[in-house]
Short mmCIF file of C-alpha atoms in Angstrom, two decimals:
data_model
loop_
_atom_site.label_atom_id
_atom_site.label_comp_id
_atom_site.label_asym_id
_atom_site.label_seq_id
_atom_site.Cartn_x
_atom_site.Cartn_y
_atom_site.Cartn_z
CA MET K 130 14.36 4.82 -1.85
CA LYS K 131 15.06 4.01 -5.73
CA LEU K 132 15.31 6.50 -8.20
CA LEU K 133 12.37 5.82 -9.88
CA THR K 134 10.34 6.79 -6.89
CA HIS K 135 12.35 10.05 -6.84
CA ASN K 136 11.32 10.53 -10.44
CA MET K 137 7.82 10.82 -9.41
CA MET K 138 8.05 12.29 -6.69
CA LYS K 139 7.78 16.55 -6.04
CA SER K 140 7.23 19.13 -3.46
CA HIS K 141 3.78 19.99 -1.75
CA CYS K 142 4.84 22.67 0.17
CA LYS K 143 2.17 25.55 0.24
CA GLY K 144 2.36 28.00 -2.72
CA VAL K 145 4.68 26.16 -4.46
CA VAL K 146 4.25 26.35 -8.15
CA ASN K 147 6.92 23.90 -9.56
CA GLY K 148 7.77 21.43 -6.81
CA PHE K 149 9.60 19.11 -9.38
CA PRO K 150 12.30 17.99 -9.48
CA LEU K 151 13.21 17.50 -5.47
CA LYS K 152 16.87 18.38 -5.25
CA LEU K 153 18.08 15.10 -4.07
CA SER K 154 21.65 15.27 -1.55
CA SER K 155 22.58 11.76 -0.68
CA THR K 156 24.92 10.71 2.02
CA GLN K 157 24.64 7.00 1.56
CA VAL K 158 23.76 4.93 -1.43
CA GLU K 159 23.61 0.77 -1.70
CA LEU K 160 23.30 -1.26 -4.64
CA LYS K 161 20.76 -3.76 -4.93
CA GLU K 162 20.00 -6.16 -7.70
CA VAL K 163 16.72 -6.46 -9.00
CA GLU K 164 15.39 -9.18 -12.07
CA PHE K 165 15.37 -6.96 -15.09
CA ASN K 166 12.00 -6.64 -16.75
CA ALA K 167 12.09 -4.98 -20.54
CA ASP K 168 8.35 -4.99 -20.88
CA PHE K 169 8.30 -2.69 -17.62
CA ILE K 170 11.28 -0.38 -18.19
CA THR K 171 10.06 0.31 -21.70
CA ARG K 172 6.28 1.24 -20.16
CA MET K 173 7.82 3.29 -17.49
CA LEU K 174 10.02 5.64 -20.10
CA GLU K 175 7.54 7.76 -21.60
CA ARG K 176 5.96 8.61 -18.08
CA LEU K 177 9.81 9.64 -16.54
CA GLU K 178 10.62 13.27 -16.70
CA TRP K 179 14.25 12.01 -18.34
CA GLY K 180 16.35 15.20 -17.33
CA ALA K 181 15.70 14.85 -13.80
CA LEU K 182 16.55 11.41 -13.86
CA VAL K 183 19.94 12.10 -15.59
CA ASP K 184 20.70 14.60 -13.24
CA ALA K 185 19.70 12.65 -10.30
CA ALA K 186 21.89 9.50 -11.66
CA GLY K 187 24.67 12.03 -12.30
CA GLN K 188 24.69 13.48 -8.28
CA LEU K 189 24.86 9.59 -7.50
CA GLY K 190 27.72 8.71 -9.83
CA VAL K 191 25.62 6.19 -11.75
CA ALA K 192 24.94 7.60 -15.06
CA ASP K 193 27.40 6.42 -17.01
CA GLY K 194 25.65 4.93 -20.11
CA LEU K 195 22.72 6.95 -19.60
CA PRO K 196 21.66 8.57 -23.04
CA GLU K 197 21.53 12.14 -23.15
CA MET K 198 17.66 12.20 -24.67
CA ALA K 199 15.31 9.34 -23.60
CA PRO K 200 15.41 6.56 -26.03
CA SER K 201 12.12 6.91 -28.19
CA SER K 202 9.97 3.67 -28.11
CA GLY K 203 9.12 1.58 -31.03
CA LYS K 204 12.78 2.50 -32.60
CA GLU K 205 14.78 -0.85 -33.25
CA GLU K 206 18.20 -0.02 -32.04
CA GLU K 207 20.90 -2.34 -32.03
CA ASP K 208 22.01 -2.22 -28.10
CA GLU K 209 17.94 -1.45 -27.13
CA GLU K 210 18.42 -4.19 -24.46
CA ASP K 211 21.63 -2.73 -23.30
CA VAL K 212 20.16 0.53 -23.17
CA LEU K 213 17.47 -0.80 -21.25
CA ARG K 214 19.26 -2.78 -18.46
CA LYS K 215 21.07 0.28 -17.90
CA ILE K 216 18.12 2.30 -17.16
CA HIS K 217 16.92 -0.48 -15.03
CA HIS K 218 19.97 -0.49 -13.22
CA VAL K 219 19.67 2.99 -12.55
CA LEU K 220 16.03 3.11 -11.88
CA LEU K 221 15.45 0.08 -9.39
CA GLU K 222 18.76 -1.04 -8.43
CA VAL K 223 20.16 2.17 -6.76
CA GLU K 224 18.68 2.46 -3.31
CA ILE K 225 19.28 5.86 -1.36
CA THR K 226 19.33 4.82 2.30
CA GLU K 227 20.60 7.96 3.84
CA GLY K 228 20.09 11.69 2.34
CA GLU K 229 17.80 14.62 1.86
CA LEU K 230 15.47 15.86 -0.61
CA GLU K 231 14.98 19.40 -1.30
CA CYS K 232 11.90 21.37 -2.11
CA PRO K 233 13.36 23.42 -5.34
CA GLU K 234 11.26 26.30 -4.39
CA THR K 235 11.18 26.96 -0.63
CA GLY K 236 14.48 25.05 0.10
CA ARG K 237 12.61 23.02 2.97
CA LYS K 238 14.43 19.96 3.44
CA PHE K 239 13.04 16.33 3.65
CA PRO K 240 15.10 13.25 4.99
CA ILE K 241 15.84 10.07 4.02
CA LYS K 242 16.55 7.69 7.01
CA ASN K 243 17.05 4.24 6.15
CA GLY K 244 15.74 4.46 2.69
CA ILE K 245 12.47 6.31 3.56
CA PRO K 246 11.65 9.78 3.03
CA ASP K 247 9.74 11.62 5.54
CA MET K 248 7.57 14.08 3.50
CA ARG K 249 5.28 15.34 6.75
CA LEU K 250 4.64 19.23 6.86
CA ASN K 251 3.96 21.19 9.70
CA GLU K 252 0.62 22.73 9.57
CA ASP K 253 2.14 26.09 8.35
CA GLU K 254 3.85 24.57 5.59
CA MET V 276 0.88 -18.77 -7.28
CA LYS V 277 -2.27 -20.58 -5.53
CA ARG V 278 -4.58 -18.15 -3.96
CA LYS V 279 -4.00 -20.77 -0.65
CA GLN V 280 -0.53 -20.62 -0.97
CA LEU V 281 -0.31 -16.81 -0.69
CA GLU V 282 -2.81 -16.93 1.91
CA SER V 283 -0.32 -18.68 3.95
CA LEU V 284 2.53 -16.62 3.38
CA LEU V 285 0.56 -13.60 4.37
CA GLU V 286 -0.40 -15.14 7.40
CA ASP V 287 3.21 -14.27 8.57
CA VAL V 288 3.19 -10.79 7.94
CA ASP V 289 3.37 -9.17 11.69
CA ARG V 290 0.23 -6.82 13.02
CA PHE V 291 0.88 -3.62 14.23
CA SER V 292 3.05 -3.30 17.31
CA ASN V 293 1.15 -0.04 18.54
CA PRO V 294 -2.12 0.30 17.11
CA LYS V 295 -3.19 4.01 16.99
CA ILE V 296 -7.48 4.44 17.33
CA SER V 297 -7.28 7.83 15.88
CA LEU V 298 -5.97 6.33 12.59
CA GLU V 299 -8.22 3.58 12.68
CA GLN V 300 -5.50 0.95 12.58
CA TYR V 301 -6.28 -2.73 12.63
CA PRO V 302 -4.31 -5.36 10.35
CA THR V 303 -5.77 -6.68 6.85
CA ASP V 304 -6.94 -10.57 7.52
CA PRO V 305 -4.66 -12.96 5.38
CA HIS V 306 -7.64 -14.62 4.13
CA LEU V 307 -9.23 -11.34 2.67
CA ALA V 308 -5.94 -9.77 1.42
CA ALA V 309 -5.07 -12.97 -0.30
CA ASN V 310 -8.73 -13.13 -1.77
CA VAL V 311 -8.57 -9.55 -2.88
CA LEU V 312 -5.15 -9.41 -4.42
CA TYR V 313 -5.82 -12.70 -6.33
CA THR V 314 -9.01 -11.11 -7.89
CA ILE V 315 -7.27 -8.06 -8.72
CA GLN V 316 -4.50 -10.16 -10.65
CA SER V 317 -6.69 -13.07 -12.15
CA GLY V 318 -9.78 -10.97 -12.86
CA TYR V 319 -8.10 -7.62 -14.34
CA GLY V 320 -4.34 -8.31 -14.40
CA ASP V 321 -3.78 -5.17 -12.39
CA ILE V 322 -0.91 -6.34 -10.44
CA GLU V 323 1.89 -8.58 -12.48
CA GLY V 324 4.37 -6.29 -14.03
CA ARG V 325 2.60 -3.07 -12.91
CA SER V 326 3.81 -0.33 -10.61
CA ILE V 327 1.40 0.14 -7.59
CA VAL V 328 0.90 2.37 -5.12
CA GLU V 329 -0.89 1.27 -1.65
CA LEU V 330 -2.26 4.52 0.31
CA GLY V 331 -2.09 3.66 4.06
CA ALA V 332 0.25 0.51 4.13
CA GLY V 333 0.05 -0.13 7.89
CA CYS V 334 1.85 -3.44 8.56
CA GLY V 335 2.35 -3.73 4.63
CA ILE V 336 0.10 -7.17 4.26
CA LEU V 337 -1.18 -5.63 0.87
CA SER V 338 2.15 -4.30 -0.46
CA ILE V 339 3.99 -7.56 0.28
CA GLY V 340 0.84 -9.43 -1.26
CA CYS V 341 1.38 -7.48 -4.59
CA VAL V 342 5.14 -8.55 -4.39
CA MET V 343 4.35 -12.05 -4.40
CA LEU V 344 1.88 -11.55 -7.19
CA GLY V 345 4.24 -10.20 -9.30
CA ALA V 346 4.55 -6.38 -8.99
CA GLU V 347 7.21 -5.13 -10.41
CA HIS V 348 7.82 -2.35 -8.05
CA VAL V 349 5.47 -1.06 -4.88
CA THR V 350 5.06 2.37 -3.13
CA ALA V 351 3.44 2.08 0.09
CA LEU V 352 2.58 5.16 1.81
CA GLU V 353 1.78 5.37 5.27
CA LEU V 354 1.96 8.54 7.76
CA ASP V 355 2.88 6.67 11.16
CA CYS V 356 6.09 5.93 12.40
CA ASP V 357 5.23 2.90 14.47
CA ALA V 358 3.32 1.13 11.66
CA ILE V 359 6.23 2.18 9.47
CA GLU V 360 8.81 0.25 11.71
CA ASP V 361 6.37 -2.67 11.49
CA LEU V 362 6.22 -2.30 7.90
CA THR V 363 10.33 -2.14 7.51
CA GLU V 364 10.34 -5.23 9.78
CA ASN V 365 8.20 -7.33 7.63
CA LEU V 366 9.86 -6.08 4.47
CA THR V 367 13.10 -7.37 5.79
CA GLU V 368 11.61 -10.73 7.36
CA PHE V 369 10.18 -11.36 3.61
CA GLU V 370 13.49 -10.14 1.80
CA ILE V 371 11.44 -7.86 -0.47
CA GLU V 372 13.71 -5.22 -2.60
CA ASN V 373 10.80 -3.82 -4.58
CA VAL V 374 8.87 -1.76 -2.10
CA ASP V 375 9.63 1.71 -1.52
CA VAL V 376 8.16 3.23 1.70
CA VAL V 377 7.32 6.75 1.77
CA GLN V 378 6.11 8.52 4.97
CA CYS V 379 3.52 11.34 4.22
CA ASP V 380 0.15 12.41 5.06
CA ILE V 381 -2.46 11.29 2.30
CA THR V 382 -5.09 14.33 3.36
CA SER V 383 -2.65 17.14 2.69
CA PRO V 384 -3.77 19.34 0.28
CA SER V 385 -1.49 18.50 -2.50
CA PRO V 386 0.18 15.34 -2.94
CA SER V 387 3.92 14.36 -2.84
CA PHE V 388 3.85 13.09 -6.28
CA ARG V 389 3.55 13.88 -9.73
CA GLU V 390 0.10 13.10 -11.33
CA HIS V 391 -0.56 9.42 -12.33
CA SER V 392 2.70 8.35 -11.64
CA PHE V 393 1.51 4.38 -10.67
CA ASP V 394 -0.45 1.87 -12.60
CA THR V 395 -2.80 0.58 -9.90
CA ALA V 396 -3.73 2.00 -6.46
CA ILE V 397 -4.82 -0.56 -3.92
CA MET V 398 -5.58 0.32 -0.30
CA ASN V 399 -7.83 -0.64 2.63
CA PRO V 400 -8.71 2.72 3.94
CA PRO V 401 -9.69 4.53 7.37
CA PHE V 402 -13.41 4.49 7.62
CA GLY V 403 -14.11 7.77 8.82
CA THR V 404 -15.21 6.83 12.39
CA LYS V 405 -13.04 8.45 14.69
CA ASN V 406 -13.47 12.39 14.29
CA ASN V 407 -12.19 11.96 10.70
CA GLU V 408 -15.41 11.93 8.67
CA GLY V 409 -14.99 12.06 4.91
CA ILE V 410 -11.42 10.67 5.11
CA ASP V 411 -12.57 7.54 3.34
CA MET V 412 -13.18 10.32 0.35
CA GLU V 413 -10.13 11.75 0.84
CA PHE V 414 -8.28 8.74 0.24
CA LEU V 415 -10.24 7.52 -2.91
CA ASP V 416 -9.69 11.01 -4.69
CA ARG V 417 -5.89 10.86 -3.93
CA ALA V 418 -5.43 7.16 -5.38
CA LEU V 419 -7.19 8.36 -8.35
CA SER V 420 -4.71 10.98 -8.67
CA LEU V 421 -1.90 9.25 -8.31
CA CYS V 422 -2.54 6.61 -10.54
CA ARG V 423 -3.51 5.65 -14.21
CA GLY V 424 -5.23 2.99 -14.16
CA ALA V 425 -7.74 1.34 -11.73
CA VAL V 426 -8.25 1.76 -7.93
CA TYR V 427 -8.97 -1.01 -5.50
CA SER V 428 -10.54 -0.03 -1.96
CA PHE V 429 -12.87 -0.78 0.59
CA HIS V 430 -15.56 1.20 2.02
CA LYS V 431 -18.60 0.82 4.27
CA THR V 432 -21.62 -0.59 2.31
CA THR V 433 -23.55 2.35 3.55
CA THR V 434 -21.39 4.59 1.60
CA ARG V 435 -22.07 2.72 -1.77
CA ASP V 436 -24.52 4.87 -3.23
CA TYR V 437 -22.57 8.18 -2.39
CA ILE V 438 -19.45 7.04 -3.90
CA THR V 439 -21.03 5.48 -6.83
CA ARG V 440 -22.74 8.80 -7.73
CA ARG V 441 -19.92 10.87 -6.88
CA MET V 442 -17.14 8.82 -8.96
CA GLU V 443 -19.81 8.42 -12.05
CA GLY V 444 -20.21 12.35 -12.43
CA LYS V 445 -16.61 12.35 -12.21
CA GLY V 446 -16.50 10.52 -14.97
CA TYR V 447 -15.35 6.84 -13.67
CA HIS V 448 -16.67 3.61 -13.08
CA VAL V 449 -17.23 1.79 -9.89
CA ALA V 450 -17.80 -2.05 -9.38
CA VAL V 451 -18.62 -3.53 -6.30
CA LEU V 452 -16.44 -7.02 -6.65
CA ALA V 453 -17.38 -8.18 -3.09
CA GLU V 454 -19.44 -7.35 -0.01
CA MET V 455 -18.30 -8.81 3.21
CA LYS V 456 -18.43 -8.54 6.71
CA PHE V 457 -14.92 -6.70 8.60
CA SER V 458 -14.94 -8.15 11.93
CA ILE V 459 -12.86 -5.78 13.46
CA PRO V 460 -11.41 -7.19 16.71
CA GLN V 461 -11.43 -6.25 20.34
CA MET V 462 -8.02 -4.36 19.88
CA TYR V 463 -8.97 -1.25 21.54
CA LYS V 464 -10.49 -0.73 25.12
CA MET V 465 -13.17 1.12 24.06
CA HIS V 466 -14.65 -1.78 22.27
CA ARG V 467 -17.67 -3.50 24.43
CA GLN V 468 -18.08 -6.40 22.33
CA ARG V 469 -15.20 -8.80 21.81
CA GLU V 470 -15.55 -7.95 17.70
CA VAL V 471 -17.41 -5.56 16.13
CA LEU V 472 -18.78 -6.33 12.14
CA VAL V 473 -19.06 -3.44 9.66
CA ALA V 474 -20.58 -4.57 6.48
CA VAL V 475 -17.80 -3.26 3.79
CA ASP V 476 -17.86 -3.15 -0.42
CA PHE V 477 -14.56 -4.41 -1.97
CA ILE V 478 -14.78 -2.07 -5.09
CA ARG V 479 -13.03 -1.13 -7.98
CA VAL V 480 -12.79 2.25 -9.35
CA SER V 481 -11.57 2.86 -13.08
CA ARG V 482 -11.72 5.06 -15.73
CA ASP V 483 -12.55 2.50 -18.57
CA PRO V 484 -15.92 0.56 -18.59
CA THR V 485 -14.95 -2.94 -17.36
#
């Protein structure tokens, strides 16, 4: 599971008001090389929840070089491509293979096995 | 990539090892998959460079096809453990790195994703023929909530008018891109004939007029 996906996911437990972001505890992470596409990363910026991304990246130890605030599109910056490449790395090249997602309100845990989070709930949840 | 090339590659996607009748699991034909994916990309540019969500991915033939046509990232949603195993094996065989699989129930009351997280949604949903009537509409509604662009899906031709009215009532546009017959092979003992032919529409539901 990539951090891009984690940034889009939320808890769907019954009665939860704000299930985002899911707390991430990871036991295993793999780095994989993925081709960089500046346009795609730029387009994704405005739909990311930046704080959650920085937190999750920090937990996995890959937050070095990530700006604290989301880069604003349209502003021409000298090291813009470097920043985009760093964001690309964090979003698409960090694979969480084993771990847990946790609902921030109920504490309900969702396991991640072999890179796949299991979001199934029981009927009463 | 040419359509024929895509079809030939998709022929190597392994089918369900343990299909379940209650989930209406049958593989999407590679020829059909190649045709529809090619249409989505060449007609609308909705695959290349996009983030895609596939609802009810099964063995993953549509997700894999999207990657081959240049999707930037695909999220494959699937409920069944056996199908997920098949899907994972296929992803490994094709050496695909940019598909994330999430195990979840599309029909759960609320989704596991923030609204409109993805660009395009693609699916071959269950039709609601196995004590699960209405499931095709649930898949369609969920797909629209998950993506911000167009939804591409298959639905029984007999439901065309209902779907069109319902979607247009919510402000969407529906285009029937193709009509076809699905040949559902005798994968299950209960099928008396060797094949069942079902009239099916391949549709595009979008927020903008096409």
